[in-house]
Amino acid sequence: MSEQQYEKYYVPAQSPWPFVGAVALFLIAVGAGNFVIESTKGKDGYGGWILVAGLAVLLFMLVGWFRDQIEESMTGMHSSQLGRSYRQGMSWFIFSEVMFFAAFFGALFYARMIAVPWLGGSSNNAMTNEVLWPGFEAMWPLVKTPDGTTTEAMGWYGLPLINTVILLISSVTAHFAHVALEEGKRKQLTLFLGLTILLGVGFLILQVEEYVHAYREMGLMLTSGVYGNTFFMLTGFHGLHVTLGTILLIVMFFRVLKGHFNKDNQFAFQAASWYWHFVDVVWVLLFFFVYIL
Amino acid sequence: MSTAAEHLHHDEHHDHKPSGIKRWLYTTNHKDIGTLYLWFAFIMFLIGGAMAMVIRAELFQPGLQLVDPNFFNQMTTVHGLIMVFGAVMPAFTGLANWMVPLMIGAPDMALPRMNNWSFWILPFAFLILLSSLFLEGGGPNFGWTFYAPLSTTYSNDSTALFVFSVHIMGASSIMGAINVIVTIFNMRAPGMTWMKMPLFVWTWLITAFLLIAVMPVLAGAVTMVLTDKFFGTSFFNAAGGGDPVLFQHIFWFFGHPEVYIMILPAFGIISQIVPTFSRKPLFGYASMVYATASIALLSFIVWAHHMFTTGMPVAAELFFMFATMLISVPTGVKVFNWVATMWRGAISFEIPMLFALAFIVLFTIGGFSGLMLAITPVDFQYHDTYFVVAHFHYVLVTGAVFSIMAAVYYWLPKWCGKMYDLTLAKWHFWCSLISVNVLFFPMHFVGLAGMPRRIPDYSLQFADFNKWVSIGGFAFGLSQLIFLALLIKACRKQGEAATDQVWEGAEGLEWEIPSPAPYHTFETPPVVK
Amino acid sequence: MARSVLTALFATLLSAAAMAQPSQLNLRKGVTDISAQVYDLHMTIFYICVVIGILVFGAMFFAMIFHRKSRGVKPANFHESVKVEVAWTVVPFLILIGMAIPAASTLIAMEDTSKADVTVLVTGSQWKWHYKYMENEVEYYSVLATQQEQIHNKFSKGENYLLEVDRPLVIPTDKKVRFLVTSDDVIHSWWVPDFAVKKDANPGFINEAWARVNEPGIYRGQCAELCGKDHGFMPVVVIAKTPAEYDAWIAEQEAIQRKAKEEEQKLLAMNMDMTELMDLGSKVYQSTCAACHMPNGEGLPGVFPGLKGSAIATGDVRKHIDVVVNGVSGTAMQAFGKQLSLKELAAVITYERNAWGNNTGETVQAKDVNAVQTGK
Ligand code: HEA
Ligand code: HEA
Ligand code: CUA
Ligand SMILES: [Cu+2]
């Protein structure tokens, strides 16, 4: 085989952004650590400010890094091999996110199918219930914990159902946007992408609404025992991911307006839409395991 | 650090490379990043080792002499964390950075900028972890396994810093692993088919997969620790319907694959070295690949063998016992293949080979004690004693760490273009080999006799052996200073020039490029026949 | 040169190993049928590993010696053989099955806690054990008895250094004794090597284990799960007595504990004077509180608060009593109300209010403590 058949793989020159990114993470970790201590233990310090500084540096780094990246992409320095690298990288990143959620789903299943029944005396734990938690009854949702905290279970109809529909539709519009991009229909692309963003924002608003309802009217809180814990941690991390996904889509929206992306050059767009679909799939699982079952 | 490393790359070739501190901060070059990783890992090894020296000094005699128990626990914890996350894992990542592109004929790692990011996170993460030791109340003191509720309700406030430093370490590992996988999938030179890939590349591919699968789970575990401690959740608190044992399930779902993350690349290294110095192709290449994959898959279903005493139902105990025992089969295949590779070869005993041979014997001994630990009813006696400590130091120190040293001795001439000081290398090997056994072998005895781990003081019957263990420990620690001297010398470019092939029996793309390896290699892919 | 020095070192080590008593080298056979089975399993697997080791390393050393380049051999080129590869996959697998069967049957027997004659609730807390006999009105704490001076190398160390407690657990021989193991705070692990019993004490859950001891005697073990600062200082000591002696012992204990409760009531009417309170208080403080708050009352900054000059120990008495009696939930500060007698509580609180320059000059009496405890 001759060399000519191989495009040159683009190895970027030196770049300050990764190091800036590492500094950002450093500030975020120090800041968040101190902020958590200060805010929960009533101490004072600069944790919050360091955290904010870290986030600012992170933002600065992302903007700079992506600007370089976009420029390279627009000036045609990327080969199709590099495109594959990006796509594979993104897929594995999403896989790692799947495993992150798996940890919390695992905690949910464990609490529900093992810990709570054992506290109620099943399996080899008859004495646990008899001696330590007399009178405690295993149930799910756990609306009364062993130490007697009570709460209410969140139903699946109403807001959660509406949210499910919203996210499912948004997955479809995201897909249409992609099809439009492939076919070079810029108007439709803008329209569907915009729609997807609106749906995402709508989802987030309703999610906040639901949380307010849970805290104010139902007494369902993060601290309401393991039901509340798993409920808020799972939906909360999901919400965080939707937020991130929405931001990604918004960035894509502006790039589309600027005329970026075409059939052959659309990695960033694809990555954002994969991320969006992933977030949707997680929600479907959530809806099923957290709300319905 | 940077000056020493800088010398490693002192320019002898014509290719252009940036200079000064910016070269290291802003680099996108896989060789530079590999070098950074390796030096970082070595420094961490010295720091973690110094903590082990504190542990051994306190345990030299019964009674409390040097440190108070709370500080002792911090030493144990941070020693474990540093060695695992700061020394062994980054060292393997460094080797991957240096060697994977060279071995598959790629111009660099697939995502060079992200590569630099994943490295530079590490020094910051460990800065946070280490500085927490100096805060009021001290750093983490709940064991590297940070079992709840000791790490939640009963820990000190610096736990928040511990949690976030683990988060960013995890981010670094995940990015590093993504890079390795993508490089191997996407950057192989034409003709480098899957079943032609060197075993080091194969084992790293599988390791990277394990990393991406389990590091996020660790992130989940520390997050739950954070919310349990600071935000009133009760994942690990029975009063709210949780269970402290849930923590252990999540931790070990990460933790067991983690220990294979620390040994699979070692298997790869040994599989490169043994054929070279036996002058004979690796026996059973295909079965090596399959064995590695089976070990990785099995590693997901054995985690609860660390939890036999937690009171799981007997059916679960039986399942985890059988699954764990099964891992001996593919691991055995590897050991047998190495011996078969040597069989009727023409063996010579250069330094990398010496370390590889020590690895095979001593790792197998560690594997045997692992198998004994897998037998649930007997593990009730071994669990949380020095028998376990002996087991994992055999697989980690004479396993993972020896393999890293073997790798360094094997590839160092390629990296810096000079042969290292053989006298020092021999001293390093023999002193290490003997002292490491004085250090870890008697731990089996004290463990069986009933000495628990993680204690700063012990009853009189354990006194004799502990003295020997400590002496072995100091000797092993001092032996590593020989290694330090050798590395500094090598980086200063002293010694005779190395040939391109370096070792008579060496085969593979990395031996076809000049020594030292030019700053940029394989800009046009080689063709593998 | 390097070699010879180090070989000499190694030889000394081996001879040290040879001189050590067997009990210092190997697992104990123990005193129950189960522990003997466990020991046998351990030895069997050990020997299997030794044999495999000899075969593998033997082959390896053979190659190292006879297939050396310096002997001028020409390397062969074979690198595959389905037959041997299958063989060395299948044979280890069969060996493993051979190990798994006896292991499984021992395990199943160990986990069968049904039909027990005596049941003891074992509760770990930082850093002591509490034993409660479920069929009798007897319960007590069991704390390390080794003097601090021995630990700090001021006195010479006794024979059972770190393996002695003030009140051991007493159980009958030849009876199936069931242990219900749990914890008040962090995870501990209750371990008696001679019974082959090691069970984690998980807060909020009860694990079960059992032993039928064949010989009377004193059996010593230790906490086997990292449980904080004094994890190394919470031994387990069990005395096995013949059933007749055990029955006599338990009857005696029941009588003593009943009497003690009556005494408590009488105390409420009495006042103790300062020196009496300070004397007793100092003793209680050193044995119960000093582990965390330190003998000098200064605590460990950031971990355990100092009491010297603390707002609580010099401020409102009722608040102070409340902290000690009910503990501070969600922290390591336990509720001492059920651990100490009224008299001891009164004494230790008085002590804290007057020691280390906390000279409040106040005394606290049993009735004051009782008032807080009964919530009036
Ligand atoms: C590199 C790291 C590494 C490796 C490779 C291993 C390998 C193994 N480990 Fe180990 N292990 C650790 C690191 C490692 N371990 C650590 C760090 C801990 C403690 C964590 C903590 O608590 O802090 C631990 C603890 C640990 C425990 C828990 C002990 C306890 O706390 O009670 C157990 C129990 O089953 C176990 C088992 C095994 C087994 C069966 C293997 C097997 O993979 C070994 C297989 C190898 C062989 C068996 C030898 C070669 C085979 C042959 C020659 C073939 C023929 C042999 C036979 C058929 C017998 N390990
Ligand atoms: C890869 C991992 C790794 C490595 C390489 C090591 C290396 C060593 N380990 Fe480590 N160890 C762990 C992983 C590792 N360990 C883990 C995971 C734990 C469990 C932690 C826990 O329980 O939570 C543990 C626990 C552990 C214990 C048990 C502590 C306890 O239970 O309380 C002990 C005790 O002896 C010990 C000793 C040593 C020694 C002497 C070395 C030596 O090999 C170190 C040698 C290196 C040096 C000494 C550095 C070089 C020399 C200098 C810097 C100069 C100074 C030298 C002198 C003053 C002589 N380790
Ligand atoms: Cu209690 Cu360790
Ligand atoms: Cu394991």
PDB file of C-alpha atoms in Angstrom, chain C residues 56-260:
ATOM      1  CA  VAL C  56       5.352 -25.035  37.779  1.00  0.00           C
ATOM      2  CA  PHE C  57       8.482 -23.576  39.311  1.00  0.00           C
ATOM      3  CA  GLY C  58      10.282 -26.863  38.788  1.00  0.00           C
ATOM      4  CA  ALA C  59       9.591 -26.713  35.066  1.00  0.00           C
ATOM      5  CA  MET C  60      10.573 -23.090  34.998  1.00  0.00           C
ATOM      6  CA  PHE C  61      13.865 -23.597  36.797  1.00  0.00           C
ATOM      7  CA  PHE C  62      14.600 -26.600  34.621  1.00  0.00           C
ATOM      8  CA  ALA C  63      14.255 -24.396  31.579  1.00  0.00           C
ATOM      9  CA  MET C  64      16.306 -21.654  33.211  1.00  0.00           C
ATOM     10  CA  ILE C  65      19.128 -24.064  33.892  1.00  0.00           C
ATOM     11  CA  PHE C  66      19.143 -26.284  30.839  1.00  0.00           C
ATOM     12  CA  HIS C  67      17.736 -24.043  28.123  1.00  0.00           C
ATOM     13  CA  ARG C  68      20.142 -21.225  28.722  1.00  0.00           C
ATOM     14  CA  LYS C  69      21.711 -19.352  25.885  1.00  0.00           C
ATOM     15  CA  SER C  70      25.103 -19.575  27.569  1.00  0.00           C
ATOM     16  CA  ARG C  71      24.981 -23.342  27.196  1.00  0.00           C
ATOM     17  CA  GLY C  72      24.866 -22.784  23.460  1.00  0.00           C
ATOM     18  CA  VAL C  73      21.341 -24.144  22.911  1.00  0.00           C
ATOM     19  CA  LYS C  74      19.437 -23.287  19.764  1.00  0.00           C
ATOM     20  CA  PRO C  75      15.935 -22.016  20.501  1.00  0.00           C
ATOM     21  CA  ALA C  76      13.040 -24.130  19.296  1.00  0.00           C
ATOM     22  CA  ASN C  77      10.234 -22.392  17.470  1.00  0.00           C
ATOM     23  CA  PHE C  78       7.019 -24.061  18.623  1.00  0.00           C
ATOM     24  CA  HIS C  79       4.392 -21.708  19.962  1.00  0.00           C
ATOM     25  CA  GLU C  80       1.122 -23.555  20.095  1.00  0.00           C
ATOM     26  CA  SER C  81      -0.376 -26.859  21.084  1.00  0.00           C
ATOM     27  CA  VAL C  82      -4.091 -27.218  21.471  1.00  0.00           C
ATOM     28  CA  LYS C  83      -3.641 -30.428  23.405  1.00  0.00           C
ATOM     29  CA  VAL C  84      -1.534 -29.082  26.247  1.00  0.00           C
ATOM     30  CA  GLU C  85      -3.489 -25.863  26.352  1.00  0.00           C
ATOM     31  CA  VAL C  86      -6.728 -27.724  26.854  1.00  0.00           C
ATOM     32  CA  ALA C  87      -5.067 -29.933  29.432  1.00  0.00           C
ATOM     33  CA  TRP C  88      -3.845 -27.085  31.550  1.00  0.00           C
ATOM     34  CA  THR C  89      -7.232 -25.456  31.405  1.00  0.00           C
ATOM     35  CA  VAL C  90      -9.183 -28.533  32.358  1.00  0.00           C
ATOM     36  CA  VAL C  91      -6.926 -30.005  35.018  1.00  0.00           C
ATOM     37  CA  PRO C  92      -6.865 -26.888  37.237  1.00  0.00           C
ATOM     38  CA  PHE C  93     -10.614 -26.660  36.796  1.00  0.00           C
ATOM     39  CA  LEU C  94     -11.027 -30.199  38.128  1.00  0.00           C
ATOM     40  CA  ILE C  95      -8.703 -29.451  41.024  1.00  0.00           C
ATOM     41  CA  LEU C  96     -10.869 -26.465  41.873  1.00  0.00           C
ATOM     42  CA  ILE C  97     -14.002 -28.575  41.907  1.00  0.00           C
ATOM     43  CA  GLY C  98     -12.227 -30.905  44.293  1.00  0.00           C
ATOM     44  CA  MET C  99     -11.632 -27.971  46.623  1.00  0.00           C
ATOM     45  CA  ALA C 100     -15.045 -26.422  46.237  1.00  0.00           C
ATOM     46  CA  ILE C 101     -17.026 -29.405  47.472  1.00  0.00           C
ATOM     47  CA  PRO C 102     -15.664 -29.706  51.024  1.00  0.00           C
ATOM     48  CA  ALA C 103     -15.516 -25.915  51.255  1.00  0.00           C
ATOM     49  CA  ALA C 104     -19.180 -25.622  50.418  1.00  0.00           C
ATOM     50  CA  SER C 105     -20.262 -28.213  52.935  1.00  0.00           C
ATOM     51  CA  THR C 106     -18.249 -26.605  55.744  1.00  0.00           C
ATOM     52  CA  LEU C 107     -19.654 -23.224  54.844  1.00  0.00           C
ATOM     53  CA  ILE C 108     -23.225 -24.439  54.923  1.00  0.00           C
ATOM     54  CA  ALA C 109     -22.676 -25.946  58.358  1.00  0.00           C
ATOM     55  CA  MET C 110     -21.129 -22.731  59.649  1.00  0.00           C
ATOM     56  CA  GLU C 111     -24.058 -20.632  58.539  1.00  0.00           C
ATOM     57  CA  ASP C 112     -26.693 -22.867  60.137  1.00  0.00           C
ATOM     58  CA  THR C 113     -27.474 -21.059  63.375  1.00  0.00           C
ATOM     59  CA  SER C 114     -30.730 -22.856  64.123  1.00  0.00           C
ATOM     60  CA  LYS C 115     -31.443 -24.813  67.337  1.00  0.00           C
ATOM     61  CA  ALA C 116     -29.161 -22.864  69.606  1.00  0.00           C
ATOM     62  CA  ASP C 117     -29.041 -23.534  73.364  1.00  0.00           C
ATOM     63  CA  VAL C 118     -27.780 -20.145  74.448  1.00  0.00           C
ATOM     64  CA  THR C 119     -28.052 -16.828  72.599  1.00  0.00           C
ATOM     65  CA  VAL C 120     -25.819 -13.825  73.246  1.00  0.00           C
ATOM     66  CA  LEU C 121     -26.284 -10.417  71.682  1.00  0.00           C
ATOM     67  CA  VAL C 122     -22.848  -9.011  70.920  1.00  0.00           C
ATOM     68  CA  THR C 123     -22.764  -5.268  70.244  1.00  0.00           C
ATOM     69  CA  GLY C 124     -19.631  -3.423  69.218  1.00  0.00           C
ATOM     70  CA  SER C 125     -19.147   0.255  69.876  1.00  0.00           C
ATOM     71  CA  GLN C 126     -16.117   2.489  69.723  1.00  0.00           C
ATOM     72  CA  TRP C 127     -14.054   0.702  71.318  1.00  0.00           C
ATOM     73  CA  LYS C 128     -15.599  -1.928  73.490  1.00  0.00           C
ATOM     74  CA  TRP C 129     -17.915  -4.892  73.291  1.00  0.00           C
ATOM     75  CA  HIS C 130     -21.284  -5.257  74.976  1.00  0.00           C
ATOM     76  CA  TYR C 131     -22.689  -8.692  75.781  1.00  0.00           C
ATOM     77  CA  LYS C 132     -26.294  -9.376  76.538  1.00  0.00           C
ATOM     78  CA  TYR C 133     -27.616 -12.831  77.379  1.00  0.00           C
ATOM     79  CA  MET C 134     -30.941 -13.095  75.646  1.00  0.00           C
ATOM     80  CA  GLU C 135     -32.362 -15.731  77.989  1.00  0.00           C
ATOM     81  CA  ASN C 136     -31.139 -14.136  81.217  1.00  0.00           C
ATOM     82  CA  GLU C 137     -31.165 -10.722  82.808  1.00  0.00           C
ATOM     83  CA  VAL C 138     -27.446 -10.281  82.372  1.00  0.00           C
ATOM     84  CA  GLU C 139     -25.602  -7.733  80.290  1.00  0.00           C
ATOM     85  CA  TYR C 140     -22.347  -5.835  80.553  1.00  0.00           C
ATOM     86  CA  TYR C 141     -19.569  -4.052  78.695  1.00  0.00           C
ATOM     87  CA  SER C 142     -16.178  -5.599  78.092  1.00  0.00           C
ATOM     88  CA  VAL C 143     -13.259  -3.170  77.761  1.00  0.00           C
ATOM     89  CA  LEU C 144      -9.517  -3.504  77.202  1.00  0.00           C
ATOM     90  CA  ALA C 145      -7.774  -4.079  80.522  1.00  0.00           C
ATOM     91  CA  THR C 146      -4.161  -3.453  79.527  1.00  0.00           C
ATOM     92  CA  GLN C 147      -2.765  -0.398  81.297  1.00  0.00           C
ATOM     93  CA  GLN C 148      -1.996   2.698  79.238  1.00  0.00           C
ATOM     94  CA  GLU C 149       1.480   2.702  80.778  1.00  0.00           C
ATOM     95  CA  GLN C 150       2.205  -0.649  79.144  1.00  0.00           C
ATOM     96  CA  ILE C 151       1.043   0.634  75.790  1.00  0.00           C
ATOM     97  CA  HIS C 152       3.213   3.715  76.152  1.00  0.00           C
ATOM     98  CA  ASN C 153       6.215   1.616  77.121  1.00  0.00           C
ATOM     99  CA  LYS C 154       6.414   2.909  80.681  1.00  0.00           C
ATOM    100  CA  PHE C 155       5.688  -0.446  82.340  1.00  0.00           C
ATOM    101  CA  SER C 156       6.854  -3.761  80.966  1.00  0.00           C
ATOM    102  CA  LYS C 157       4.258  -5.587  78.953  1.00  0.00           C
ATOM    103  CA  GLY C 158       2.311  -8.481  80.458  1.00  0.00           C
ATOM    104  CA  GLU C 159       1.773 -11.880  78.921  1.00  0.00           C
ATOM    105  CA  ASN C 160      -1.605 -11.083  77.426  1.00  0.00           C
ATOM    106  CA  TYR C 161      -0.683  -7.589  76.377  1.00  0.00           C
ATOM    107  CA  LEU C 162      -3.631  -6.073  74.452  1.00  0.00           C
ATOM    108  CA  LEU C 163      -5.545  -9.340  74.627  1.00  0.00           C
ATOM    109  CA  GLU C 164      -7.083  -8.878  78.079  1.00  0.00           C
ATOM    110  CA  VAL C 165     -10.389  -7.319  79.084  1.00  0.00           C
ATOM    111  CA  ASP C 166     -12.052  -6.339  82.346  1.00  0.00           C
ATOM    112  CA  ARG C 167     -15.061  -8.651  81.901  1.00  0.00           C
ATOM    113  CA  PRO C 168     -14.792 -11.517  79.430  1.00  0.00           C
ATOM    114  CA  LEU C 169     -17.752 -13.162  77.792  1.00  0.00           C
ATOM    115  CA  VAL C 170     -18.629 -16.450  79.517  1.00  0.00           C
ATOM    116  CA  ILE C 171     -20.221 -19.303  77.599  1.00  0.00           C
ATOM    117  CA  PRO C 172     -20.902 -22.980  78.328  1.00  0.00           C
ATOM    118  CA  THR C 173     -18.986 -25.796  76.636  1.00  0.00           C
ATOM    119  CA  ASP C 174     -20.782 -28.540  74.702  1.00  0.00           C
ATOM    120  CA  LYS C 175     -23.741 -26.299  73.990  1.00  0.00           C
ATOM    121  CA  LYS C 176     -24.580 -24.574  70.748  1.00  0.00           C
ATOM    122  CA  VAL C 177     -24.074 -20.911  71.502  1.00  0.00           C
ATOM    123  CA  ARG C 178     -25.512 -18.465  69.013  1.00  0.00           C
ATOM    124  CA  PHE C 179     -24.001 -15.003  68.663  1.00  0.00           C
ATOM    125  CA  LEU C 180     -26.140 -12.155  67.386  1.00  0.00           C
ATOM    126  CA  VAL C 181     -23.649  -9.569  66.239  1.00  0.00           C
ATOM    127  CA  THR C 182     -24.403  -5.908  65.715  1.00  0.00           C
ATOM    128  CA  SER C 183     -23.000  -2.456  66.367  1.00  0.00           C
ATOM    129  CA  ASP C 184     -23.949   0.889  67.832  1.00  0.00           C
ATOM    130  CA  ASP C 185     -21.794   3.027  65.602  1.00  0.00           C
ATOM    131  CA  VAL C 186     -19.309   1.952  62.912  1.00  0.00           C
ATOM    132  CA  ILE C 187     -18.634  -1.533  61.595  1.00  0.00           C
ATOM    133  CA  HIS C 188     -16.641  -3.771  63.918  1.00  0.00           C
ATOM    134  CA  SER C 189     -15.969  -7.450  63.517  1.00  0.00           C
ATOM    135  CA  TRP C 190     -16.210  -9.987  66.316  1.00  0.00           C
ATOM    136  CA  TRP C 191     -13.476 -12.558  65.939  1.00  0.00           C
ATOM    137  CA  VAL C 192     -12.410 -15.534  68.014  1.00  0.00           C
ATOM    138  CA  PRO C 193      -9.838 -17.540  66.022  1.00  0.00           C
ATOM    139  CA  ASP C 194     -10.256 -20.651  68.146  1.00  0.00           C
ATOM    140  CA  PHE C 195     -13.931 -20.861  67.166  1.00  0.00           C
ATOM    141  CA  ALA C 196     -13.351 -19.911  63.516  1.00  0.00           C
ATOM    142  CA  VAL C 197     -15.983 -17.246  64.089  1.00  0.00           C
ATOM    143  CA  LYS C 198     -15.539 -13.839  62.513  1.00  0.00           C
ATOM    144  CA  LYS C 199     -18.669 -11.823  61.900  1.00  0.00           C
ATOM    145  CA  ASP C 200     -18.983  -8.176  61.029  1.00  0.00           C
ATOM    146  CA  ALA C 201     -20.967  -6.064  63.457  1.00  0.00           C
ATOM    147  CA  ASN C 202     -22.992  -3.832  61.134  1.00  0.00           C
ATOM    148  CA  PRO C 203     -24.904  -0.972  62.701  1.00  0.00           C
ATOM    149  CA  GLY C 204     -28.630  -1.494  62.235  1.00  0.00           C
ATOM    150  CA  PHE C 205     -28.397  -5.127  61.193  1.00  0.00           C
ATOM    151  CA  ILE C 206     -27.863  -8.358  63.095  1.00  0.00           C
ATOM    152  CA  ASN C 207     -25.569 -11.070  61.811  1.00  0.00           C
ATOM    153  CA  GLU C 208     -25.571 -14.540  63.274  1.00  0.00           C
ATOM    154  CA  ALA C 209     -22.804 -17.013  64.035  1.00  0.00           C
ATOM    155  CA  TRP C 210     -22.425 -19.957  66.363  1.00  0.00           C
ATOM    156  CA  ALA C 211     -19.922 -22.133  68.189  1.00  0.00           C
ATOM    157  CA  ARG C 212     -20.019 -25.362  70.153  1.00  0.00           C
ATOM    158  CA  VAL C 213     -16.873 -25.317  72.227  1.00  0.00           C
ATOM    159  CA  ASN C 214     -15.307 -28.657  73.121  1.00  0.00           C
ATOM    160  CA  GLU C 215     -12.890 -27.648  75.864  1.00  0.00           C
ATOM    161  CA  PRO C 216     -13.142 -25.238  78.767  1.00  0.00           C
ATOM    162  CA  GLY C 217     -10.560 -22.485  78.574  1.00  0.00           C
ATOM    163  CA  ILE C 218      -9.845 -18.848  77.822  1.00  0.00           C
ATOM    164  CA  TYR C 219      -9.953 -17.848  74.166  1.00  0.00           C
ATOM    165  CA  ARG C 220      -8.713 -14.542  72.856  1.00  0.00           C
ATOM    166  CA  GLY C 221      -9.374 -12.604  69.699  1.00  0.00           C
ATOM    167  CA  GLN C 222      -9.616  -9.048  68.430  1.00  0.00           C
ATOM    168  CA  CYS C 223     -11.853  -6.673  66.557  1.00  0.00           C
ATOM    169  CA  ALA C 224     -11.204  -7.363  62.891  1.00  0.00           C
ATOM    170  CA  GLU C 225     -12.624  -4.385  61.063  1.00  0.00           C
ATOM    171  CA  LEU C 226     -11.081  -0.927  61.043  1.00  0.00           C
ATOM    172  CA  CYS C 227     -13.342   1.027  63.401  1.00  0.00           C
ATOM    173  CA  GLY C 228     -11.435   4.209  64.035  1.00  0.00           C
ATOM    174  CA  LYS C 229      -8.630   5.330  66.255  1.00  0.00           C
ATOM    175  CA  ASP C 230      -8.585   2.499  68.798  1.00  0.00           C
ATOM    176  CA  HIS C 231      -9.416  -0.360  66.464  1.00  0.00           C
ATOM    177  CA  GLY C 232      -6.263  -2.084  67.683  1.00  0.00           C
ATOM    178  CA  PHE C 233      -7.413  -1.870  71.267  1.00  0.00           C
ATOM    179  CA  MET C 234     -10.710  -3.711  71.417  1.00  0.00           C
ATOM    180  CA  PRO C 235      -9.933  -7.358  72.157  1.00  0.00           C
ATOM    181  CA  VAL C 236     -12.431 -10.154  72.556  1.00  0.00           C
ATOM    182  CA  VAL C 237     -11.945 -12.585  75.428  1.00  0.00           C
ATOM    183  CA  VAL C 238     -14.226 -15.572  75.904  1.00  0.00           C
ATOM    184  CA  ILE C 239     -14.182 -17.986  78.834  1.00  0.00           C
ATOM    185  CA  ALA C 240     -15.748 -21.353  78.173  1.00  0.00           C
ATOM    186  CA  LYS C 241     -16.963 -23.068  81.351  1.00  0.00           C
ATOM    187  CA  THR C 242     -18.549 -26.471  81.802  1.00  0.00           C
ATOM    188  CA  PRO C 243     -22.342 -26.225  81.711  1.00  0.00           C
ATOM    189  CA  ALA C 244     -22.641 -26.640  85.474  1.00  0.00           C
ATOM    190  CA  GLU C 245     -20.137 -23.907  86.220  1.00  0.00           C
ATOM    191  CA  TYR C 246     -21.749 -21.725  83.591  1.00  0.00           C
ATOM    192  CA  ASP C 247     -25.184 -22.098  85.191  1.00  0.00           C
ATOM    193  CA  ALA C 248     -23.780 -21.154  88.558  1.00  0.00           C
ATOM    194  CA  TRP C 249     -22.021 -18.173  87.063  1.00  0.00           C
ATOM    195  CA  ILE C 250     -25.064 -16.843  85.268  1.00  0.00           C
ATOM    196  CA  ALA C 251     -27.228 -17.182  88.374  1.00  0.00           C
ATOM    197  CA  GLU C 252     -24.649 -15.242  90.349  1.00  0.00           C
ATOM    198  CA  GLN C 253     -24.522 -12.502  87.717  1.00  0.00           C
ATOM    199  CA  GLU C 254     -28.266 -12.166  87.652  1.00  0.00           C
ATOM    200  CA  ALA C 255     -28.247 -11.684  91.402  1.00  0.00           C
ATOM    201  CA  ILE C 256     -25.460  -9.104  91.261  1.00  0.00           C
ATOM    202  CA  GLN C 257     -27.105  -7.096  88.505  1.00  0.00           C
ATOM    203  CA  ARG C 258     -30.457  -7.107  90.295  1.00  0.00           C
ATOM    204  CA  LYS C 259     -28.780  -5.903  93.447  1.00  0.00           C
ATOM    205  CA  ALA C 260     -26.972  -3.143  91.590  1.00  0.00           C
TER     206      ALA C 260
END
